[in-house]
Coordinates of C-alpha atoms and ligand atoms in Angstrom, one line a residue:
M19 CA -19.9 -8.3 -28.0
S20 CA -18.8 -11.3 -30.3
L21 CA -20.3 -14.0 -28.0
P22 CA -23.4 -15.8 -29.5
G23 CA -26.5 -15.8 -27.5
A24 CA -25.7 -13.4 -24.9
I25 CA -28.6 -12.6 -22.9
S26 CA -29.7 -9.1 -22.6
S27 CA -32.2 -9.3 -19.7
A28 CA -31.4 -9.8 -16.0
A29 CA -34.7 -11.6 -15.5
A30 CA -33.6 -14.3 -17.8
M31 CA -31.1 -15.1 -14.9
A32 CA -33.6 -15.7 -12.3
D33 CA -32.9 -19.4 -12.6
G34 CA -29.3 -19.2 -12.2
L35 CA -26.0 -18.2 -14.0
P36 CA -25.8 -18.5 -17.6
V37 CA -23.5 -21.2 -17.6
Q38 CA -23.4 -21.9 -21.2
I39 CA -22.5 -18.4 -22.1
I40 CA -20.0 -18.3 -19.5
E41 CA -18.4 -21.6 -21.0
E42 CA -18.3 -19.8 -24.3
G43 CA -16.7 -16.6 -22.7
V44 CA -13.9 -18.6 -21.0
K45 CA -13.2 -20.5 -24.5
E46 CA -13.1 -17.0 -26.3
Y47 CA -10.8 -15.5 -23.5
P48 CA -8.8 -18.4 -22.3
K49 CA -6.8 -18.2 -19.2
P50 CA -3.0 -18.2 -20.0
E51 CA -1.3 -21.2 -18.7
N52 CA 1.5 -21.1 -15.9
I53 CA 0.2 -17.7 -14.8
T54 CA -1.3 -17.0 -11.2
F55 CA -2.9 -13.7 -11.0
T56 CA -3.6 -11.9 -8.0
Y57 CA -6.3 -9.3 -7.1
G58 CA -4.5 -7.1 -4.8
T59 CA -4.2 -3.3 -3.7
A60 CA -4.5 -2.2 -7.2
G61 CA -6.7 -4.7 -8.7
V62 CA -5.0 -7.2 -11.2
R63 CA -1.7 -5.7 -12.8
T64 CA 0.5 -7.5 -15.2
K65 CA 1.5 -7.6 -18.8
G66 CA -1.4 -6.2 -20.8
A67 CA -1.2 -8.9 -23.4
V68 CA -2.3 -11.8 -20.7
L69 CA -5.1 -9.9 -19.3
E70 CA -8.2 -10.7 -21.5
S71 CA -9.4 -13.5 -19.5
V72 CA -9.0 -11.6 -16.1
C73 CA -11.2 -8.7 -17.6
Y74 CA -13.8 -11.2 -18.8
R75 CA -14.0 -12.8 -15.4
I76 CA -13.8 -9.7 -13.1
A77 CA -16.6 -8.2 -15.4
L78 CA -18.8 -11.0 -14.3
I79 CA -18.2 -10.2 -10.7
S80 CA -18.8 -6.6 -11.1
A81 CA -22.3 -7.5 -12.3
L82 CA -22.9 -9.6 -9.3
R83 CA -21.4 -6.6 -7.1
S84 CA -23.8 -4.4 -8.6
K85 CA -26.8 -7.0 -7.9
R86 CA -25.6 -7.1 -4.5
L87 CA -25.8 -3.5 -4.1
G88 CA -29.5 -3.5 -5.3
G89 CA -28.8 -2.6 -8.9
K90 CA -26.4 0.5 -8.1
T91 CA -23.7 1.2 -10.6
V92 CA -20.3 0.0 -9.9
G93 CA -17.2 0.8 -11.9
L94 CA -14.3 -1.0 -13.7
M95 CA -11.1 0.7 -14.7
V96 CA -8.6 -0.6 -17.1
T97 CA -5.2 0.9 -16.3
A98 CA -1.8 0.1 -14.8
S99 CA -1.2 3.6 -13.3
H100 CA 2.5 4.4 -13.2
N101 CA 3.7 0.9 -14.6
P102 CA 5.5 0.6 -17.9
E103 CA 3.3 1.1 -21.1
E104 CA 3.1 -2.8 -21.8
D105 CA 1.6 -3.5 -18.4
N106 CA -2.0 -3.0 -17.9
G107 CA -4.5 -4.0 -15.1
L108 CA -8.2 -3.8 -14.0
K109 CA -9.5 -2.5 -10.8
A110 CA -13.3 -2.5 -9.6
V111 CA -14.9 0.5 -8.0
D112 CA -17.7 0.2 -5.5
S113 CA -20.9 2.3 -5.7
R114 CA -19.9 5.3 -3.6
G115 CA -16.8 5.7 -5.8
E116 CA -14.5 3.9 -3.5
M117 CA -12.4 0.7 -3.9
L118 CA -14.0 -2.7 -4.1
E119 CA -15.1 -4.2 -0.8
A120 CA -11.9 -6.0 0.5
S121 CA -13.9 -9.2 1.2
W122 CA -14.8 -9.4 -2.5
E123 CA -11.1 -9.5 -3.5
A124 CA -10.4 -13.3 -2.6
Y125 CA -13.2 -14.2 -4.8
C126 CA -11.8 -12.1 -7.7
T127 CA -8.4 -13.9 -7.2
Q128 CA -10.1 -17.2 -7.3
A129 CA -12.2 -16.4 -10.5
V130 CA -9.2 -15.3 -12.5
N131 CA -7.2 -18.4 -11.7
A132 CA -10.1 -20.9 -12.1
S133 CA -8.6 -23.5 -14.7
T134 CA -12.0 -24.4 -16.2
A135 CA -15.5 -22.9 -16.7
Q136 CA -17.0 -25.4 -14.3
E137 CA -14.5 -24.2 -11.7
L138 CA -15.2 -20.5 -12.4
V139 CA -18.9 -21.0 -12.2
S140 CA -18.5 -22.7 -8.8
V141 CA -16.5 -19.8 -7.5
L142 CA -19.4 -17.5 -8.6
E143 CA -21.9 -19.7 -7.0
N144 CA -20.0 -19.5 -3.8
L145 CA -19.9 -15.9 -4.1
I146 CA -23.7 -15.8 -4.8
S147 CA -24.6 -17.9 -1.9
A148 CA -22.4 -16.3 0.6
N149 CA -23.7 -12.8 -0.2
K150 CA -27.2 -13.9 -0.9
I151 CA -27.3 -12.3 -4.2
N152 CA -30.7 -12.2 -6.1
L153 CA -29.9 -12.9 -9.6
S154 CA -33.1 -11.3 -11.1
T155 CA -31.8 -7.7 -9.6
P156 CA -30.5 -5.8 -12.5
A157 CA -27.0 -4.9 -12.8
S158 CA -25.2 -1.7 -14.0
V159 CA -21.6 -1.1 -14.6
V160 CA -19.6 1.9 -16.1
Y161 CA -16.2 1.1 -17.3
A162 CA -13.2 3.4 -18.7
H163 CA -9.6 2.9 -19.8
D164 CA -6.3 4.8 -19.9
T165 CA -4.1 5.4 -23.0
R166 CA -2.3 2.0 -23.1
P167 CA -2.2 0.3 -26.5
T168 CA -3.6 -3.0 -24.9
S169 CA -6.7 -1.1 -23.3
T170 CA -8.7 -1.3 -26.3
M171 CA -8.7 -5.1 -26.6
L172 CA -9.1 -5.4 -22.9
I173 CA -12.3 -3.3 -22.6
K174 CA -13.7 -5.6 -25.4
A175 CA -13.3 -8.5 -22.8
V176 CA -14.9 -6.5 -20.0
A177 CA -17.9 -5.6 -22.3
A178 CA -18.2 -9.3 -23.1
G179 CA -18.4 -10.3 -19.5
L180 CA -20.9 -7.6 -18.7
A181 CA -23.0 -8.7 -21.5
T182 CA -22.8 -12.3 -20.5
M183 CA -24.5 -11.2 -17.1
G184 CA -27.0 -9.0 -18.8
A185 CA -25.8 -6.0 -17.3
H186 CA -26.7 -2.6 -18.2
I187 CA -23.4 -1.0 -19.5
T188 CA -21.9 2.5 -19.9
D189 CA -18.7 2.7 -21.9
A190 CA -17.1 6.0 -20.6
G191 CA -14.2 5.6 -22.9
L192 CA -10.9 7.4 -22.2
K193 CA -10.8 8.6 -18.6
T194 CA -8.5 9.2 -15.7
T195 CA -9.0 6.7 -12.9
P196 CA -10.4 9.4 -10.6
Q197 CA -12.8 10.5 -13.2
L198 CA -14.1 7.0 -13.3
H199 CA -14.7 7.0 -9.5
Y200 CA -16.3 10.6 -9.9
L201 CA -18.7 9.0 -12.4
V202 CA -19.7 6.1 -10.4
K203 CA -20.5 8.2 -7.3
A204 CA -22.2 10.9 -9.5
L205 CA -24.4 8.4 -11.3
N206 CA -25.5 6.7 -8.0
T207 CA -26.3 10.0 -6.3
Q208 CA -27.9 11.8 -9.2
G209 CA -31.4 13.4 -8.4
T210 CA -31.0 12.8 -4.7
E211 CA -30.0 15.4 -2.0
D212 CA -26.5 14.1 -1.9
A213 CA -25.9 14.5 -5.8
Y214 CA -22.1 14.6 -6.2
G215 CA -22.1 16.2 -9.7
E216 CA -23.4 15.9 -13.1
P217 CA -22.5 12.4 -14.2
T218 CA -20.5 13.3 -17.2
E219 CA -16.7 14.2 -17.9
E220 CA -17.9 17.6 -18.6
G221 CA -19.8 17.7 -15.3
Y222 CA -16.5 16.8 -13.5
Y223 CA -14.5 19.8 -15.1
K224 CA -17.5 22.2 -14.3
K225 CA -17.5 21.1 -10.6
L226 CA -13.7 21.4 -9.9
S227 CA -13.2 24.5 -12.0
S228 CA -16.3 26.3 -10.6
A229 CA -15.2 25.4 -6.9
Y230 CA -11.7 26.6 -7.9
L231 CA -12.8 30.0 -9.1
K232 CA -14.8 30.7 -6.1
L233 CA -11.7 29.9 -4.0
V234 CA -9.2 32.1 -6.1
A235 CA -11.6 34.9 -7.6
D236 CA -10.2 37.7 -5.4
K237 CA -6.6 36.4 -4.8
T238 CA -3.6 37.3 -6.8
S239 CA -1.5 34.5 -8.1
A240 CA 1.5 33.3 -6.5
T241 CA 2.0 30.9 -9.3
A242 CA 0.6 32.4 -12.7
T243 CA 4.2 33.8 -13.5
P244 CA 6.1 31.9 -14.3
P245 CA 3.5 29.1 -15.5
L246 CA 3.2 26.0 -13.5
I247 CA 5.0 23.2 -15.6
V248 CA 2.9 20.0 -15.5
D249 CA 4.6 16.8 -16.6
C250 CA 1.5 14.8 -17.7
A251 CA 3.6 11.2 -17.8
N252 CA 2.5 11.1 -21.5
G253 CA -0.8 9.5 -20.2
V254 CA -4.6 10.3 -20.0
G255 CA -3.8 13.2 -17.7
A256 CA -2.7 15.4 -20.6
P257 CA -6.1 15.5 -22.5
A258 CA -7.8 15.6 -19.2
L259 CA -5.6 18.6 -17.9
L260 CA -6.3 20.4 -21.3
S261 CA -10.2 20.0 -21.0
L262 CA -10.2 21.1 -17.4
L263 CA -8.1 24.3 -18.5
K264 CA -10.8 25.3 -21.0
H265 CA -12.8 26.0 -17.9
I266 CA -10.4 28.1 -16.0
P267 CA -9.5 31.5 -17.4
E268 CA -5.6 31.8 -17.8
K269 CA -5.4 34.8 -15.4
H270 CA -6.4 32.2 -12.6
L271 CA -4.3 29.5 -13.6
T272 CA -1.3 29.5 -16.0
I273 CA -0.1 26.1 -17.1
K274 CA 2.7 24.8 -19.3
A275 CA 1.7 21.1 -20.1
M276 CA 4.6 18.8 -20.9
R277 CA 4.8 15.3 -21.6
T278 CA 1.5 15.0 -23.4
D279 CA 2.2 12.6 -26.1
T280 CA -0.4 9.9 -25.8
K281 CA 0.3 8.5 -29.4
T282 CA 4.1 7.6 -29.8
P283 CA 4.5 4.0 -28.7
G284 CA 6.6 3.5 -25.5
V285 CA 6.6 6.9 -24.1
L286 CA 4.2 6.6 -21.4
N287 CA 5.6 6.9 -17.8
N288 CA 8.9 6.8 -19.6
G289 CA 11.6 8.9 -17.9
C290 CA 8.7 11.1 -16.7
G291 CA 5.5 10.9 -14.4
A292 CA 5.2 11.2 -10.6
D293 CA 6.7 7.7 -9.8
Y294 CA 9.8 8.5 -11.9
V295 CA 10.3 11.9 -10.1
K296 CA 9.5 10.5 -6.6
S297 CA 11.7 7.4 -6.9
N298 CA 14.7 9.1 -8.6
Q299 CA 14.3 12.3 -6.8
R300 CA 15.0 14.3 -10.0
L301 CA 13.5 16.2 -12.8
P302 CA 11.8 14.1 -15.7
A303 CA 14.5 13.1 -18.1
G304 CA 15.4 15.7 -20.8
Y305 CA 13.8 18.8 -18.7
E306 CA 17.2 20.3 -18.5
K307 CA 17.0 21.0 -22.1
D308 CA 13.2 21.1 -22.6
I309 CA 12.3 23.6 -20.1
S310 CA 13.7 27.3 -19.9
Y311 CA 14.1 27.5 -16.1
V312 CA 13.0 30.7 -14.2
P313 CA 13.9 30.9 -10.5
G314 CA 10.8 30.4 -8.3
Q315 CA 9.2 28.2 -10.8
W316 CA 6.8 25.5 -9.8
M317 CA 6.6 22.2 -11.4
C318 CA 4.6 19.1 -10.9
S319 CA 4.2 15.5 -12.3
F320 CA 1.1 13.3 -12.6
D321 CA 1.3 9.5 -12.8
G322 CA -0.1 7.5 -16.0
D323 CA -3.6 7.4 -14.8
A324 CA -3.6 10.8 -13.0
D325 CA -4.2 9.8 -9.5
R326 CA -1.2 10.8 -8.1
I327 CA 0.9 14.1 -8.0
V328 CA 4.1 15.3 -6.7
Y329 CA 5.5 18.9 -6.9
Y330 CA 9.1 20.1 -7.0
Y331 CA 11.1 23.1 -7.8
L332 CA 14.9 24.0 -8.4
R333 CA 16.9 25.9 -6.0
G334 CA 19.3 26.7 -8.7
P335 CA 19.9 26.1 -12.5
P336 CA 19.0 22.7 -13.6
G337 CA 21.7 19.9 -13.4
Q338 CA 23.5 21.9 -10.4
K339 CA 23.9 19.5 -7.6
D340 CA 21.2 19.4 -4.8
S341 CA 19.3 22.2 -6.6
F342 CA 16.2 19.7 -7.0
R343 CA 13.6 19.9 -4.2
L344 CA 10.7 17.4 -4.1
L345 CA 7.4 18.5 -2.4
D346 CA 5.8 14.8 -2.1
G347 CA 2.6 13.3 -0.9
D348 CA 3.7 14.2 2.7
K349 CA 4.3 17.7 1.9
I350 CA 1.0 18.1 0.3
A351 CA -0.8 16.3 3.2
S352 CA 1.0 18.7 5.5
L353 CA 0.1 21.8 3.5
A354 CA -3.7 20.7 3.3
A355 CA -4.0 19.5 6.9
D356 CA -2.3 22.7 8.2
Y357 CA -4.5 25.0 6.0
I358 CA -7.9 23.2 6.6
S359 CA -7.5 22.8 10.4
E360 CA -6.8 26.6 10.4
L361 CA -9.9 27.2 8.6
V362 CA -12.0 25.0 10.8
K363 CA -10.6 26.9 13.9
K364 CA -11.5 30.2 11.9
A365 CA -14.9 29.2 11.2
G366 CA -15.5 28.3 14.8
I367 CA -16.9 25.0 14.1
E368 CA -16.0 21.7 16.3
L369 CA -14.8 19.3 14.0
Q370 CA -11.8 16.8 14.1
V371 CA -9.4 17.4 11.3
G372 CA -7.1 14.2 11.2
C373 CA -4.2 12.9 8.8
V374 CA -3.8 9.4 7.7
Q375 CA -0.3 8.3 6.6
T376 CA 1.6 5.1 6.1
A377 CA 4.9 3.9 7.2
Y378 CA 6.6 5.5 4.3
A379 CA 5.6 8.9 5.4
N380 CA 8.8 10.7 6.4
G381 CA 9.5 11.1 10.0
S382 CA 9.7 14.8 9.6
S383 CA 6.3 15.0 8.2
T384 CA 4.6 12.9 10.9
K385 CA 6.4 15.2 13.5
Y386 CA 5.1 18.2 11.7
L387 CA 1.6 16.9 11.6
K388 CA 1.4 15.7 15.0
Q389 CA 1.9 19.2 16.4
R390 CA -1.3 20.3 14.6
V391 CA -3.7 17.3 14.0
P392 CA -4.2 13.8 15.1
V393 CA -2.2 11.2 12.9
T394 CA -3.1 7.7 12.0
C395 CA -0.7 5.0 10.5
T396 CA -2.2 2.3 8.2
P397 CA -0.9 -0.2 5.8
T398 CA 0.1 0.8 2.2
G399 CA -2.9 1.0 -0.3
V400 CA -5.6 3.4 -0.8
K401 CA -8.4 1.3 0.7
Y402 CA -6.7 1.4 4.1
L403 CA -5.9 5.0 4.2
H404 CA -9.4 6.0 2.7
H405 CA -11.3 4.1 5.4
A406 CA -9.1 5.4 8.2
A407 CA -9.8 8.8 7.1
E408 CA -13.5 8.4 7.1
R409 CA -13.2 8.2 10.8
Y410 CA -12.4 11.9 11.1
D411 CA -15.0 14.6 10.5
I412 CA -12.4 15.8 7.9
G413 CA -9.7 13.2 7.1
V414 CA -6.6 14.2 5.0
Y415 CA -4.9 11.2 3.5
F416 CA -1.7 11.0 1.4
E417 CA 0.7 8.5 0.6
A418 CA 4.3 9.8 0.3
N419 CA 3.9 8.8 -3.5
G420 CA 1.6 11.5 -4.0
H421 CA -1.7 9.5 -4.1
G422 CA -4.2 11.1 -1.6
T423 CA -7.1 13.3 -0.9
V424 CA -9.4 14.8 1.8
L425 CA -12.6 13.4 3.0
F426 CA -15.4 15.7 4.4
S427 CA -17.9 13.8 6.3
T428 CA -22.0 14.6 5.7
S429 CA -21.9 16.3 9.1
A430 CA -19.0 18.3 8.6
Q431 CA -20.4 19.6 5.1
R432 CA -23.7 20.1 6.8
A433 CA -21.9 22.3 9.6
F434 CA -20.1 24.4 6.8
K435 CA -23.6 25.4 5.4
E436 CA -25.8 25.6 8.7
T437 CA -23.2 27.3 11.1
S438 CA -24.1 31.1 11.7
P439 CA -20.8 32.7 11.4
A440 CA -19.5 34.9 14.5
S441 CA -17.6 37.3 12.3
P442 CA -16.8 38.1 8.7
A443 CA -13.6 36.1 8.9
A444 CA -15.8 33.1 10.2
E445 CA -18.1 33.4 7.3
D446 CA -15.3 33.6 4.7
A447 CA -13.8 30.2 6.3
L448 CA -17.1 28.7 6.0
H449 CA -17.4 29.5 2.4
Q450 CA -14.0 28.4 1.7
L451 CA -14.6 25.0 3.5
T452 CA -17.6 24.6 1.5
A453 CA -15.9 25.3 -1.7
L454 CA -13.0 22.9 -0.8
A455 CA -15.3 20.1 -0.3
E456 CA -16.5 20.6 -3.7
L457 CA -13.1 21.1 -5.2
I458 CA -11.6 18.0 -3.7
N459 CA -12.4 14.6 -5.5
Q460 CA -13.7 12.7 -2.5
T461 CA -13.8 9.5 -3.9
V462 CA -10.1 8.9 -4.5
G463 CA -6.8 10.6 -4.9
D464 CA -6.9 12.8 -8.1
A465 CA -4.0 14.6 -9.6
L466 CA -6.0 17.4 -11.2
S467 CA -8.2 18.3 -8.1
D468 CA -5.1 18.0 -5.9
M469 CA -3.2 20.4 -8.1
L470 CA -6.0 22.8 -7.8
L471 CA -6.1 22.4 -4.0
V472 CA -2.3 23.1 -3.9
E473 CA -2.8 26.1 -6.0
V474 CA -5.7 27.4 -3.9
I475 CA -3.6 27.1 -0.7
L476 CA -0.4 28.5 -2.1
R477 CA -2.3 31.7 -3.1
A478 CA -4.0 32.1 0.1
R479 CA -0.8 31.8 1.9
Q480 CA 1.1 33.8 -0.5
W481 CA 3.7 31.2 -0.7
G482 CA 6.4 30.6 -3.1
P483 CA 8.5 27.3 -3.4
E484 CA 10.8 28.0 -0.3
A485 CA 8.1 28.8 2.0
W486 CA 6.1 25.5 1.6
D487 CA 9.3 23.5 1.5
G488 CA 10.3 25.3 4.9
A489 CA 7.6 23.7 6.7
Y490 CA 10.0 20.9 7.7
E491 CA 13.2 19.2 6.2
D492 CA 12.7 15.6 5.1
L493 CA 14.9 13.1 7.0
P494 CA 17.2 11.4 4.3
N495 CA 15.5 8.3 3.2
K496 CA 15.9 5.3 0.8
L497 CA 13.8 2.6 -0.7
L498 CA 15.4 -0.7 -1.9
K499 CA 13.9 -3.8 -3.6
V500 CA 15.0 -7.3 -2.6
N501 CA 14.1 -10.3 -4.9
V502 CA 13.4 -13.3 -2.7
K503 CA 12.0 -16.8 -3.5
D504 CA 8.7 -16.3 -1.9
R505 CA 7.5 -12.8 -0.7
F506 CA 4.4 -14.3 0.9
I507 CA 6.5 -15.6 3.8
F508 CA 7.1 -11.8 4.8
K509 CA 4.2 -11.0 7.0
T510 CA 3.7 -7.8 9.0
E511 CA 2.0 -6.1 11.9
D512 CA 1.6 -2.7 13.5
A513 CA 0.7 -1.0 10.0
E514 CA 3.6 -2.8 8.2
R515 CA 6.2 -1.3 10.7
R516 CA 7.1 -4.7 11.9
L517 CA 7.7 -8.2 10.6
V518 CA 6.1 -11.1 12.5
S519 CA 7.5 -13.6 9.9
P520 CA 10.1 -15.1 9.2
P521 CA 10.8 -15.6 12.9
G522 CA 13.6 -13.7 14.4
L523 CA 14.1 -11.2 11.4
Q524 CA 12.4 -8.2 13.2
E525 CA 14.7 -8.6 16.1
K526 CA 17.9 -8.7 13.7
I527 CA 16.5 -5.6 12.1
D528 CA 16.1 -3.8 15.4
E529 CA 19.6 -4.5 16.4
V530 CA 20.9 -3.0 13.3
V531 CA 18.6 0.1 13.4
G532 CA 19.6 0.5 17.1
K533 CA 23.3 1.2 15.8
Y534 CA 22.3 4.4 14.0
K535 CA 21.3 7.9 15.3
D536 CA 17.4 8.5 15.3
A537 CA 17.1 5.8 12.5
R538 CA 14.1 4.0 11.4
S539 CA 13.6 1.0 9.1
F540 CA 11.0 -1.4 7.8
V541 CA 10.5 -4.4 5.5
R542 CA 7.3 -5.3 3.7
P543 CA 6.2 -7.5 1.0
S544 CA 5.1 -5.6 -2.2
G545 CA 1.7 -5.9 -3.1
T546 CA 2.2 -5.0 -6.9
E547 CA 5.6 -6.6 -7.8
D548 CA 7.3 -9.7 -6.9
C549 CA 9.7 -8.3 -4.3
V550 CA 10.2 -7.2 -0.7
R551 CA 10.7 -3.6 -0.1
V552 CA 13.1 -2.1 2.5
Y553 CA 12.6 1.3 3.6
A554 CA 15.4 3.2 5.7
E555 CA 15.5 6.7 7.2
T556 CA 18.2 8.2 9.2
S557 CA 18.9 11.6 10.7
L558 CA 22.5 11.4 9.2
A559 CA 22.7 11.4 5.5
G560 CA 26.0 9.7 5.5
E561 CA 24.4 6.8 7.5
L562 CA 21.6 6.1 5.1
D563 CA 23.1 3.8 2.5
S564 CA 25.0 1.7 5.1
L565 CA 21.5 1.1 7.0
A566 CA 19.5 0.4 4.0
K567 CA 22.1 -2.1 2.7
A568 CA 22.4 -3.8 6.2
V569 CA 18.7 -4.4 6.5
A570 CA 18.5 -5.7 2.7
K571 CA 21.3 -8.2 3.6
L572 CA 19.3 -9.4 6.6
V573 CA 16.4 -10.0 4.3
Q574 CA 18.6 -11.7 1.5
D575 CA 20.3 -13.8 4.3
S576 CA 16.8 -15.0 5.7
D577 CA 15.8 -16.2 2.2
A578 CA 18.9 -18.4 1.7
Ligands
16G609 C1 -0.8 0.5 -5.3 C2 -1.7 1.3 -4.5 C3 -0.9 2.3 -4.0 C4 0.4 1.8 -3.2 C5 1.2 1.0 -4.1 C6 2.3 0.2 -3.3 C7 -4.2 1.6 -4.7 C8 -5.3 2.3 -5.6 N1 -2.8 1.8 -5.2 O1 -0.5 1.2 -6.5 O2 -1.6 3.1 -3.0 O3 1.1 2.9 -2.7 O4 0.4 -0.1 -4.7 O5 2.7 -0.7 -4.1 O6 -4.3 1.2 -3.5 P1 3.8 -1.9 -3.5 O7 2.7 -2.8 -2.6 O8 4.3 -2.5 -4.5 O9 4.7 -1.1 -2.6
MG610 MG1 -1.9 5.9 -10.5

């Protein structure tokens, strides 16, 4: 902490905000001119080099958030996920380990854009009075960062902001995003009957591995030979995976970790990682020569902060046309929802298992799921999916990009433990459900925990790649980016499936889509990049390009 005179006691703040120290902080971490930041679906995300002022200011807000929640611990994660290495970002985590309460996002945006210290103080004062925050309540914040080179400098600004507010701080160091979410929840439930786990990184590995070992102990492995090849995106998922594996005997999980270089500049997410594989629908660059391919070999990719995972395999030798097969977030959701709803039936308990997707979910996956469980569609962004999933007793949610998890309500978890089983099969199902609720990171999508979940189900089903892949055939689909003058004029309704603005554009899109057989297309502004995204899906592969281009052209023309 380099700021002089930082106060260490919350009580000293009873009379109001430490205005003088905030002024010094704003001077030490000046807001770059000519940049407008937005706190959106994934917090603030942009070039790491310009983010110190954002980190200092969001830290102030986090301390207020903790005070608002009666001193519970909240979290801050420094990461830009799957973005290029020079990007970075900051995301706030609420006390139950979920995303920051949406109504606070606007205050974050105002605070990071305030041009003077006075303006910043008045944003904070508005927040304090609108939320009736008692400044003398203590604050507690835990923060962590990924492997990006700018992370070290940015966590210093975070620490300075927290010190300004006299918050109790825990520097969790290098962590995956889901580990930070886990820590927040574990810290706040420690010592209660809902204790989520030991609030340490080691506690996280112990929780996941012991649940996994309970679930696979008596199963022979469908994936152990050949080993599962894991692309760690050269990010924080690499050390985390290696630490997790220390808790799991090799006979229960054999892994070959690839793209684990967290030191060489420029390699993070570069030609590898879940986003690269999903967007390009191909193997990580260089795999053709780096892996010795064995038929039936499973592969998966994490993203840069290890909160996404996609699986894939090859139907023929690497490089051969059409041999690459992707098993994305939709396929994982289908695998999990199908398996879990079956277990619930076997257990003989009355619980509603549901699935939550976004408009990006492949139409075939939605059809497959609807034949098994109720399905809800929400706008893009984890916070929407997460809250919709909470409405089911057991809510499976996944975005097609591989971010997702399963939420078990308190009553569901109680039912697993308290129901008297009617048969040995029902008893086994109840034990499995109990262990699954421990295995799955219920705070947020988690590549490590999701990977173990997939392994458990594949072993239970004794499935190889084709069997899982065969659940349904993805409809051909395409995603295009269109650069426009102002993406904020594009406004959507019906979970982003229809545009309400610019006027008349949706009708034109409907007309174009109507010309193709069983086709679907929608347009939405990106929440993380300055562009509009066009999604198109057709039943006939040969028609896909033409539909996607036609809709993209309509968007371009509307911007003229
Ligand atoms: C963020 C979201 C992710 C979403 C993506 C869409 C969180 C934690 N992350 O990465 O869920 O899929 O944005 O990006 O909510 P887009 O708005 O640029 O298409
Ligand atoms: Mg991520």
